[in-house]
PDB file of C-alpha atoms in Angstrom:
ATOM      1  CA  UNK Q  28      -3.880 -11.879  -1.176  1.00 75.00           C
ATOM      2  CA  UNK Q  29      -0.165 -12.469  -1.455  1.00 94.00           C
ATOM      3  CA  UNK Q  30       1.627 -10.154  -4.072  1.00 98.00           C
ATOM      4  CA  UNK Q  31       2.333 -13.945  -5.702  1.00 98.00           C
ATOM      5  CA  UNK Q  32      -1.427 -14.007  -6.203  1.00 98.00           C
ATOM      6  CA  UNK Q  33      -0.846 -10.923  -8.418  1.00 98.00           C
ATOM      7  CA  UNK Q  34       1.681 -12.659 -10.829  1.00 98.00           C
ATOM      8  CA  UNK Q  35      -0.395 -14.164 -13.858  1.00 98.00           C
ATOM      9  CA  UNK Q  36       1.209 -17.544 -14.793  1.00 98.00           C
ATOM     10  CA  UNK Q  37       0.156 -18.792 -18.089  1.00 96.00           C
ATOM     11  CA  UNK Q  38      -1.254 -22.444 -18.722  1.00 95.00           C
ATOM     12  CA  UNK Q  39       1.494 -24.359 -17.708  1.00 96.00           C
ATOM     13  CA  UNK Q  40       2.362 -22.253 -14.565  1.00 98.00           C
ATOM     14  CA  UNK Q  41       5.334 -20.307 -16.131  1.00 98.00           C
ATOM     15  CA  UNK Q  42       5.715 -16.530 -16.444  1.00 98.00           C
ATOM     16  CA  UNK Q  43       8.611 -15.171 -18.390  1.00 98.00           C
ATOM     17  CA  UNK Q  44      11.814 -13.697 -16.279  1.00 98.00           C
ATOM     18  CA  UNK Q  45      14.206 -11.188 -17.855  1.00 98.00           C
ATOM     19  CA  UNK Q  46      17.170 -11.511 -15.324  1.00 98.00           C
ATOM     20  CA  UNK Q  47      19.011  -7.675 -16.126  1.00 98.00           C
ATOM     21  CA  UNK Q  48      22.563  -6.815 -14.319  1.00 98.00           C
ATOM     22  CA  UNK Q  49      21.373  -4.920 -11.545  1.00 98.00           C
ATOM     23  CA  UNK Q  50      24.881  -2.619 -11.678  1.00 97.00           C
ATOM     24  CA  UNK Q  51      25.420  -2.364 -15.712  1.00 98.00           C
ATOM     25  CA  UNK Q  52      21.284  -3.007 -17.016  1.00 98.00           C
ATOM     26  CA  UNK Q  53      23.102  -5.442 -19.259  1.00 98.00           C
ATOM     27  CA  UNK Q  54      20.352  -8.030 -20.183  1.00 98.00           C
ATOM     28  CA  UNK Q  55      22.179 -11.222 -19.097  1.00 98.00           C
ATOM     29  CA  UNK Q  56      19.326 -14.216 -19.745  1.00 98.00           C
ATOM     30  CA  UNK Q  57      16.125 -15.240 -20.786  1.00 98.00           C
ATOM     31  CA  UNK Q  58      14.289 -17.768 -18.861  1.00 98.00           C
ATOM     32  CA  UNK Q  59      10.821 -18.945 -17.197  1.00 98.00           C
ATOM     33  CA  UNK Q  60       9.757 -18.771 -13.511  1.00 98.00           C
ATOM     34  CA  UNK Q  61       6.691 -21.035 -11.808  1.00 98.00           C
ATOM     35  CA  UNK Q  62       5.168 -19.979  -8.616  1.00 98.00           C
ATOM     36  CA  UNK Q  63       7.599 -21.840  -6.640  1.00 98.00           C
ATOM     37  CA  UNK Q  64      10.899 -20.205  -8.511  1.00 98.00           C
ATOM     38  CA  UNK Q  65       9.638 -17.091  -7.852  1.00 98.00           C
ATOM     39  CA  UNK Q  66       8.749 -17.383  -4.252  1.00 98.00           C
ATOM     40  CA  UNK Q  67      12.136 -19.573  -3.347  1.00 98.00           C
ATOM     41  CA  UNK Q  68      13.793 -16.341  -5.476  1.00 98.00           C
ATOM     42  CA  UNK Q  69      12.064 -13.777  -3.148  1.00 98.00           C
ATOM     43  CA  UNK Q  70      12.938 -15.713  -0.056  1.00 98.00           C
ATOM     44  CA  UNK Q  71      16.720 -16.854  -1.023  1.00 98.00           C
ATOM     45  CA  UNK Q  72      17.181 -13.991  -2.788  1.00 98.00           C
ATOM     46  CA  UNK Q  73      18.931 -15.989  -5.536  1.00 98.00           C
ATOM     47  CA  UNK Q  74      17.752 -16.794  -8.747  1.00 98.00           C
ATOM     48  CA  UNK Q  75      15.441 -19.732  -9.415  1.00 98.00           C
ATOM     49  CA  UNK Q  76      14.312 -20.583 -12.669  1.00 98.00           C
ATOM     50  CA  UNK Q  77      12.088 -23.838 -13.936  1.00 98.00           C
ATOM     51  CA  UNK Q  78      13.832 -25.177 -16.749  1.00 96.00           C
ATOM     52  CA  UNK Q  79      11.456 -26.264 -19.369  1.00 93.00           C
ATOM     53  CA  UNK Q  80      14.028 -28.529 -21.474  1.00 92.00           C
ATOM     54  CA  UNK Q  81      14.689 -30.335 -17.924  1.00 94.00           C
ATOM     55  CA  UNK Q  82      11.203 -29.964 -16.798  1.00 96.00           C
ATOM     56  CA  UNK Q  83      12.336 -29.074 -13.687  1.00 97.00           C
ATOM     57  CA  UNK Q  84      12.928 -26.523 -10.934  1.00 98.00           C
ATOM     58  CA  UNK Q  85      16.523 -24.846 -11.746  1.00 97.00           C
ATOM     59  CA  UNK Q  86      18.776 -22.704  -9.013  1.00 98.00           C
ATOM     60  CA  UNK Q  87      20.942 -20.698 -10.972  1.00 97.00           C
ATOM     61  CA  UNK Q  88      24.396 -21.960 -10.733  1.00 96.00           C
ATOM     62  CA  UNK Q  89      23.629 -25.219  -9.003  1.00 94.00           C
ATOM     63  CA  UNK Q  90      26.458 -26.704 -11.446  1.00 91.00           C
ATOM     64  CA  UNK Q  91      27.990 -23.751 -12.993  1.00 93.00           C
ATOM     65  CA  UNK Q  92      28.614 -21.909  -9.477  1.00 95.00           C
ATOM     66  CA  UNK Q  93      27.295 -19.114 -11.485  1.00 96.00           C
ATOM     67  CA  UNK Q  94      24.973 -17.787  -8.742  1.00 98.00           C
ATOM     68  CA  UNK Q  95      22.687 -14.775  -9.654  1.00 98.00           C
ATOM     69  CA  UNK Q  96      22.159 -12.487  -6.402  1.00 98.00           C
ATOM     70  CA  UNK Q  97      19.119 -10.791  -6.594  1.00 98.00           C
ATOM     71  CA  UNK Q  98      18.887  -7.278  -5.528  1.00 98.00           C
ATOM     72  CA  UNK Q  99      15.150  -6.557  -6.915  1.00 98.00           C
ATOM     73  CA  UNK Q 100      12.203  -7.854  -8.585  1.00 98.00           C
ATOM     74  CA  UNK Q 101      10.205  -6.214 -10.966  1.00 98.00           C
ATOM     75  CA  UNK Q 102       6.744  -6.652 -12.709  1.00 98.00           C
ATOM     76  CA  UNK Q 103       5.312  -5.603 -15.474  1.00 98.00           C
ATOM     77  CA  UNK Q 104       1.803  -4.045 -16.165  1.00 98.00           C
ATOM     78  CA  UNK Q 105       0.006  -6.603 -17.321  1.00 97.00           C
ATOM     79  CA  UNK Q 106       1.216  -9.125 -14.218  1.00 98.00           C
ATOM     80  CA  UNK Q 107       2.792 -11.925 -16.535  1.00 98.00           C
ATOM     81  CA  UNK Q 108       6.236 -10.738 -16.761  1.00 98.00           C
ATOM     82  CA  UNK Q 109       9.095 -10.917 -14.144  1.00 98.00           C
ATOM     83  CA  UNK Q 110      12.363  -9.203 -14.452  1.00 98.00           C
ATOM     84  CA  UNK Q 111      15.313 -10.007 -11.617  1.00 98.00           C
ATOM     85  CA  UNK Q 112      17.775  -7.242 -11.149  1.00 98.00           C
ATOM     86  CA  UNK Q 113      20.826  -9.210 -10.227  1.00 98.00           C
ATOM     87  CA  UNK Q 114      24.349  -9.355  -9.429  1.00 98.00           C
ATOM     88  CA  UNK Q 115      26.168 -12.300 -11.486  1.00 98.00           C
ATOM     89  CA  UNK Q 116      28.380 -14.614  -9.721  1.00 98.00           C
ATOM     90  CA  UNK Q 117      31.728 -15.366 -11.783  1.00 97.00           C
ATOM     91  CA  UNK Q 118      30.379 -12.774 -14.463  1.00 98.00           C
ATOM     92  CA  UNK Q 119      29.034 -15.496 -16.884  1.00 98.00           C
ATOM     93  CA  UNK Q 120      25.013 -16.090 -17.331  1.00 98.00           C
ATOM     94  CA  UNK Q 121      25.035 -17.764 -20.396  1.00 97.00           C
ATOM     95  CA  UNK Q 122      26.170 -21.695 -20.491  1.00 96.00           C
ATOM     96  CA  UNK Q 123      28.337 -20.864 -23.859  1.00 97.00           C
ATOM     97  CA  UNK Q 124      31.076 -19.394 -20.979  1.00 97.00           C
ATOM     98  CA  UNK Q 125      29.698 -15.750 -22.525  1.00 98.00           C
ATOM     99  CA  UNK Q 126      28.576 -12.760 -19.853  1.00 98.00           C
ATOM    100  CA  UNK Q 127      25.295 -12.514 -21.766  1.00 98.00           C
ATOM    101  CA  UNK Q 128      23.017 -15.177 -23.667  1.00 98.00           C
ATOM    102  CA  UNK Q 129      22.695 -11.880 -26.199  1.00 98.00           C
ATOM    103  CA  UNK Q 130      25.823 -12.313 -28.192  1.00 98.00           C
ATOM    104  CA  UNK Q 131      24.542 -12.060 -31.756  1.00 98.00           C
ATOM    105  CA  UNK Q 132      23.917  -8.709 -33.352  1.00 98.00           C
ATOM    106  CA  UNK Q 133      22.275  -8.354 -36.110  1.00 98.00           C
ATOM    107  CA  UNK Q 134      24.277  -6.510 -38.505  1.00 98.00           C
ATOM    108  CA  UNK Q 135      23.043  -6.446 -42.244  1.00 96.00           C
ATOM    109  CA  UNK Q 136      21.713  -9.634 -42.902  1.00 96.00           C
ATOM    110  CA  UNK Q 137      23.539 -11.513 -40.501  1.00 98.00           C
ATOM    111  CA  UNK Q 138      23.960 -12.623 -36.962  1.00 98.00           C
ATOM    112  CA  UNK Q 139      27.579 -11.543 -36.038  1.00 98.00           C
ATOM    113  CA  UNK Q 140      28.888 -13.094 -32.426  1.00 98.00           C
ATOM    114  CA  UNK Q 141      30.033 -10.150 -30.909  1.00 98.00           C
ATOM    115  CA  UNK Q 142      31.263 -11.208 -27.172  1.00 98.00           C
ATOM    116  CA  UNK Q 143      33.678 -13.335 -26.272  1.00 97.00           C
ATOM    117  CA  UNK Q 144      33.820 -16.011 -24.198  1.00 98.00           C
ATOM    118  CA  UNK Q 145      34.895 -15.625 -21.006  1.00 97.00           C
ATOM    119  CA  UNK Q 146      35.869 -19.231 -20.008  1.00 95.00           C
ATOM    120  CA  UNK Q 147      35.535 -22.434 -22.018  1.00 95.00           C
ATOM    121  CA  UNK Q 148      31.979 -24.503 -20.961  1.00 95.00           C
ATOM    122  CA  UNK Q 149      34.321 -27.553 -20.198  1.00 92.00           C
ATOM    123  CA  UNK Q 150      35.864 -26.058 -17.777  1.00 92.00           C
ATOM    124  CA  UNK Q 151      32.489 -24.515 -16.190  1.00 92.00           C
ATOM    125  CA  UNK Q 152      29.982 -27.957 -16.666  1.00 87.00           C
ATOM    126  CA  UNK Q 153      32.584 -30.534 -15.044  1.00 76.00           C
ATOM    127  CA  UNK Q 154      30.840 -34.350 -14.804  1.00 55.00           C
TER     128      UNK Q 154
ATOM    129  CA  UNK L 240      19.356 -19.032 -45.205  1.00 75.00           C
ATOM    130  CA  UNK L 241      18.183 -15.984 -44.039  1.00 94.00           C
ATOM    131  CA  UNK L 242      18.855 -14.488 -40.517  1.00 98.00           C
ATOM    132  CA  UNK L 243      15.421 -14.660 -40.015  1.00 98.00           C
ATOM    133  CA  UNK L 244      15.531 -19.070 -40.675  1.00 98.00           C
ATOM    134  CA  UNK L 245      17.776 -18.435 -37.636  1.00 98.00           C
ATOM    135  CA  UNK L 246      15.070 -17.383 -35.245  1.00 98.00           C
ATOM    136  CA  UNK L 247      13.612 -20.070 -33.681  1.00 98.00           C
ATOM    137  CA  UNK L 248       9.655 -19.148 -33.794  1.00 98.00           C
ATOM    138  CA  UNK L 249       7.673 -21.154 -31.062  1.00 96.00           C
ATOM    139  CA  UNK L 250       4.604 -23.087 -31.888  1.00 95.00           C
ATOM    140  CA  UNK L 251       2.472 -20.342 -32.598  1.00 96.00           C
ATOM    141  CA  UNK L 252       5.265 -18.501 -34.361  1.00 98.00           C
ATOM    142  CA  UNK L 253       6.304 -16.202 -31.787  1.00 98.00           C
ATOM    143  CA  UNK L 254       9.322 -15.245 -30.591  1.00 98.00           C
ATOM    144  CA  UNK L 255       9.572 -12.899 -27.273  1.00 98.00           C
ATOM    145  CA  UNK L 256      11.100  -9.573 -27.558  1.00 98.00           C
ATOM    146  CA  UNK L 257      12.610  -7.435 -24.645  1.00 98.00           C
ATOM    147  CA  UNK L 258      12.678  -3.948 -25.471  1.00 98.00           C
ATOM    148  CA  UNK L 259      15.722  -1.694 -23.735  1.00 98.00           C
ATOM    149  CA  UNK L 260      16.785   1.893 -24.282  1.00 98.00           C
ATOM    150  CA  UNK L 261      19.225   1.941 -25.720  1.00 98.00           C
ATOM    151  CA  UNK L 262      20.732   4.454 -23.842  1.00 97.00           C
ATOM    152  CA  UNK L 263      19.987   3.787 -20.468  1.00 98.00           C
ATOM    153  CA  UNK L 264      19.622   0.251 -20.540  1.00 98.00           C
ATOM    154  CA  UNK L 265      16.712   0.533 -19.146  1.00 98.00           C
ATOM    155  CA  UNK L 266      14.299  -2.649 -19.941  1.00 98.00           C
ATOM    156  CA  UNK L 267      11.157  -0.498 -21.334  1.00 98.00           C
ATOM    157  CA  UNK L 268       8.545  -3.248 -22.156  1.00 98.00           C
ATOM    158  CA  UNK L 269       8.388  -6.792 -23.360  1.00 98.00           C
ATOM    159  CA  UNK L 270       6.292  -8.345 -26.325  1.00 98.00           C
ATOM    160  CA  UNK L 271       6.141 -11.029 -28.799  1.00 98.00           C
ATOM    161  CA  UNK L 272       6.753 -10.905 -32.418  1.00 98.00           C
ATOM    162  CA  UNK L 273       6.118 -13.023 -35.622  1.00 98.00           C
ATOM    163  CA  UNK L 274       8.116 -13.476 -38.519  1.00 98.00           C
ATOM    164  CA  UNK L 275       6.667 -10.593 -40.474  1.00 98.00           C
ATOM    165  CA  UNK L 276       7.381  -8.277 -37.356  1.00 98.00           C
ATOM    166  CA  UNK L 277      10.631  -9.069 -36.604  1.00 98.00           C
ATOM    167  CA  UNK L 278      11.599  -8.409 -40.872  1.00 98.00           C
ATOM    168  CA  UNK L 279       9.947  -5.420 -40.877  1.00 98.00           C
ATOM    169  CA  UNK L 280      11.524  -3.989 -37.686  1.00 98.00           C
ATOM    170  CA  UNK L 281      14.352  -4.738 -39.731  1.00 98.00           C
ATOM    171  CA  UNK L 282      13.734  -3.098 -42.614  1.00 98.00           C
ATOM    172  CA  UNK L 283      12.176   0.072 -41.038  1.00 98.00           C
ATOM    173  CA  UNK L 284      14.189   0.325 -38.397  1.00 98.00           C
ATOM    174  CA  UNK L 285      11.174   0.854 -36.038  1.00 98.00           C
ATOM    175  CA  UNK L 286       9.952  -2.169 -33.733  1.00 98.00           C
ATOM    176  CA  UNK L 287       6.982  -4.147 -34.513  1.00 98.00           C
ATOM    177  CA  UNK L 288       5.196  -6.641 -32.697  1.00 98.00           C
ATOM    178  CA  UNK L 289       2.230  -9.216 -32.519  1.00 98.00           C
ATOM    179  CA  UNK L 290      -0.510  -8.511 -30.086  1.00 96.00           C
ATOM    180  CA  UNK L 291      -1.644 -11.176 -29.095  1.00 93.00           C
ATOM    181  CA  UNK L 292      -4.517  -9.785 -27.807  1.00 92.00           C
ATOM    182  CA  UNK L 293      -5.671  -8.552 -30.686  1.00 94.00           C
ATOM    183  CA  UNK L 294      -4.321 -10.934 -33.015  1.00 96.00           C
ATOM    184  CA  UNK L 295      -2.784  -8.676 -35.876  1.00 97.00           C
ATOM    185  CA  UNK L 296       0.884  -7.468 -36.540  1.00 98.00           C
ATOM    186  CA  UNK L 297       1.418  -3.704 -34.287  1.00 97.00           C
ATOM    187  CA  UNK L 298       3.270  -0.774 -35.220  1.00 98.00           C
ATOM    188  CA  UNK L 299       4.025   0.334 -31.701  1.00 97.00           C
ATOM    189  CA  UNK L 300       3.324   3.797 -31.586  1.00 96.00           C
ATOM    190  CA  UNK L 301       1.041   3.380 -34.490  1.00 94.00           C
ATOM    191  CA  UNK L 302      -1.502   4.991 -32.276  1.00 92.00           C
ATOM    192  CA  UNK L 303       0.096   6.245 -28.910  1.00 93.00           C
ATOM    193  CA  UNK L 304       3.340   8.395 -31.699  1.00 95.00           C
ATOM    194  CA  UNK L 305       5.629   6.669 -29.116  1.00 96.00           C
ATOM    195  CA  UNK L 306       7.060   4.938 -31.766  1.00 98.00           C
ATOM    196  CA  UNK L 307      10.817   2.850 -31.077  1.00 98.00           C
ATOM    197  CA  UNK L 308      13.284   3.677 -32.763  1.00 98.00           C
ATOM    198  CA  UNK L 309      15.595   0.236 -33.682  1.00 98.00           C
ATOM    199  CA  UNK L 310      19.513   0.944 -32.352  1.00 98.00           C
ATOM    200  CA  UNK L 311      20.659  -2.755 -32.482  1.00 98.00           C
ATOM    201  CA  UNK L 312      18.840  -6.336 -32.349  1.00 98.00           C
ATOM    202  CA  UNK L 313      20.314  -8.852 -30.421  1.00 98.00           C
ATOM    203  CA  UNK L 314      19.518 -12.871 -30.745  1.00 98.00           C
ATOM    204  CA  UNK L 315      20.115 -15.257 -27.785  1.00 98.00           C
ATOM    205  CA  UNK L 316      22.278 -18.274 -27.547  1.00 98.00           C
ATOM    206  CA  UNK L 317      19.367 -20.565 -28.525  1.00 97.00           C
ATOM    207  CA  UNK L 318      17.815 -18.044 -31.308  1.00 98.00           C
ATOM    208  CA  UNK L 319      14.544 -17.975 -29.445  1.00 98.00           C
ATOM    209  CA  UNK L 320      14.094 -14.548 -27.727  1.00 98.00           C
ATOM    210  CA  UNK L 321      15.126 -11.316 -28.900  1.00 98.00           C
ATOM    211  CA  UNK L 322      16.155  -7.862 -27.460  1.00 99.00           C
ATOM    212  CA  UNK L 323      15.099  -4.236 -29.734  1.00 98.00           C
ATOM    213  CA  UNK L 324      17.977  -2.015 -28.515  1.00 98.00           C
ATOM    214  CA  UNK L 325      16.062   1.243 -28.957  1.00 98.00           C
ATOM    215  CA  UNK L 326      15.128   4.741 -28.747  1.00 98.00           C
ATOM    216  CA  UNK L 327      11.799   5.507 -27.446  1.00 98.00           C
ATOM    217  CA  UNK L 328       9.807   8.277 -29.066  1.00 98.00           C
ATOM    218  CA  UNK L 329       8.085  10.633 -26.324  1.00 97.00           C
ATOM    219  CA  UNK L 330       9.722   8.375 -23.502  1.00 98.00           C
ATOM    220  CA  UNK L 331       6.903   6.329 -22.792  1.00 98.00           C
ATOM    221  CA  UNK L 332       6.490   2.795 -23.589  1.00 98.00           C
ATOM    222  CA  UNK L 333       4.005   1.622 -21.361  1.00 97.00           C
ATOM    223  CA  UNK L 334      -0.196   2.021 -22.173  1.00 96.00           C
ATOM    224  CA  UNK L 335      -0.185   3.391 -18.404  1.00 97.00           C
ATOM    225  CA  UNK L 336       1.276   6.640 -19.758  1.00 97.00           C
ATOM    226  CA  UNK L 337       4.904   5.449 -17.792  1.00 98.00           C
ATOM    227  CA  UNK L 338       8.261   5.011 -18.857  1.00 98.00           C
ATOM    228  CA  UNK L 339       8.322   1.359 -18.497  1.00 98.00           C
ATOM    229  CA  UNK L 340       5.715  -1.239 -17.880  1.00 98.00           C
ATOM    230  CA  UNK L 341       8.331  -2.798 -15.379  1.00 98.00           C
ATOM    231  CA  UNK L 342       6.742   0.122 -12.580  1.00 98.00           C
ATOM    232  CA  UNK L 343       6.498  -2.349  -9.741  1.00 98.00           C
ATOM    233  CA  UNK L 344       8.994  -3.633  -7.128  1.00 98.00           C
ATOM    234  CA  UNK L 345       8.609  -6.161  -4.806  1.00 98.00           C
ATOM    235  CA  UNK L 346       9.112  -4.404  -1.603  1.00 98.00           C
ATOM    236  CA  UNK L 347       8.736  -6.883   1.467  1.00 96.00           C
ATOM    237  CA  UNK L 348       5.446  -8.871   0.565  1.00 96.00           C
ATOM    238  CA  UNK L 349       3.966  -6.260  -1.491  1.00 98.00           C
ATOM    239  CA  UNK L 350       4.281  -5.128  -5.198  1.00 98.00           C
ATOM    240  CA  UNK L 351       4.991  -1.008  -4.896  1.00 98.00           C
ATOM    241  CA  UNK L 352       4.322   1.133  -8.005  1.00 98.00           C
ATOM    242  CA  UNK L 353       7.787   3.363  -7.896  1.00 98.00           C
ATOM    243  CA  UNK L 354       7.321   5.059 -11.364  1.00 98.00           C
ATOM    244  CA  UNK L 355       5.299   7.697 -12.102  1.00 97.00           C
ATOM    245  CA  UNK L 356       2.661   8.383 -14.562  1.00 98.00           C
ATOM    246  CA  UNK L 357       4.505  10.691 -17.438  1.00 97.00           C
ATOM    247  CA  UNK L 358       1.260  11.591 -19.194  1.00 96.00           C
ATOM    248  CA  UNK L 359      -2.223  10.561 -18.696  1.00 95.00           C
ATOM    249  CA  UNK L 360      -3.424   7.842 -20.557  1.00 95.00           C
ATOM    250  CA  UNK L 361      -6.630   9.704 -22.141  1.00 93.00           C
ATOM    251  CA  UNK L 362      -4.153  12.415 -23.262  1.00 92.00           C
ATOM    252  CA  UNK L 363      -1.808   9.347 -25.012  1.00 92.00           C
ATOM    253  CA  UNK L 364      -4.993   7.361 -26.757  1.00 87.00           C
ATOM    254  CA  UNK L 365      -7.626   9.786 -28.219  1.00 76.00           C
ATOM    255  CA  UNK L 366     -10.446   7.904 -29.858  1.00 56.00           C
TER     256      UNK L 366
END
């Protein structure tokens, strides 16, 4: 049985990854993983995603150049959930140019952006 | 609108939740939440989820005492996953009587269980 055999992908072949700075634990992104992201991610060690707004299978940084390096992969009890430890290429995971996708804090009753952005998504996503 | 009109609840109206101490940045667990949950973990400042399992709103630590104690809730750049910055009663979040449910690392082909057990499950869940 490969240890991919062990990962429990839902009903459309996804399982959830957290991807984590592997040097700070800051949580960088949110995204899904099918068996082939995963197994390209073990192998390359880079980060593969499957991007279901594209409906397709994403390398991390492809366009951006925003690479993710991955120096372990965790899984969670239950089998279903994936996190990769990773270093971040350029120091930007999230597409709005910020470090992390987890900008807004929730602070009384509202959602205050509290990071900056690093460098303006023009300048990252060029045609 | 409330901050809460600003989560973006999936079809069954769920949102994921990653849950990291808050101190060490370590990612502890990772659930979902409804609408209900996520206002209430608000309000009481302890986290609350949706089991899915068992379909009804959880208290975690409702049973187990390892309650989580809400530090800070972030929202991602889309609004649809959430992180409970926290501080976890007793140290355990996981049902296996571990720190973390994240326990496993791929080492080579193989998932290795690199955590130990903090407390024995029987001792954590009495009937």
């Amino acid at each position: 049985m490969s240890w991919l055999d062990e990962i429990h992908f839902d009903g459309n072949g996804l399982v959830p990854v957290i991807a984590q700075d592997a040097e700070t634990g800051r949580v960088l992104m949110f995204a899904f993983a099918n068996r082939e992201a995963v197994e390209l991610s073990a192998a390359k060690l880079t980060a593969h995603y499957w991007t279901r707004s594209r409906q397709k299978l994403w390398h991390k940084g492809e366009e951006s150049g925003h690479v993710q390096h991955i120096k372990e992969i965790r899984l969670d009890c239950d089998g279903d959930v994936l996190i990769y430890l990773i270093h971040q290429d350029g120091g930007i995971a999230c597409h709005t140019g910020r470090e992390s996708c987890f900008f807004r804090r929730l602070e009384g009753d509202q959602w205050q952006t509290v990071d900056a952005v690093l460098k303006d998504p023009s300048e990252i996503y060029r045609a």
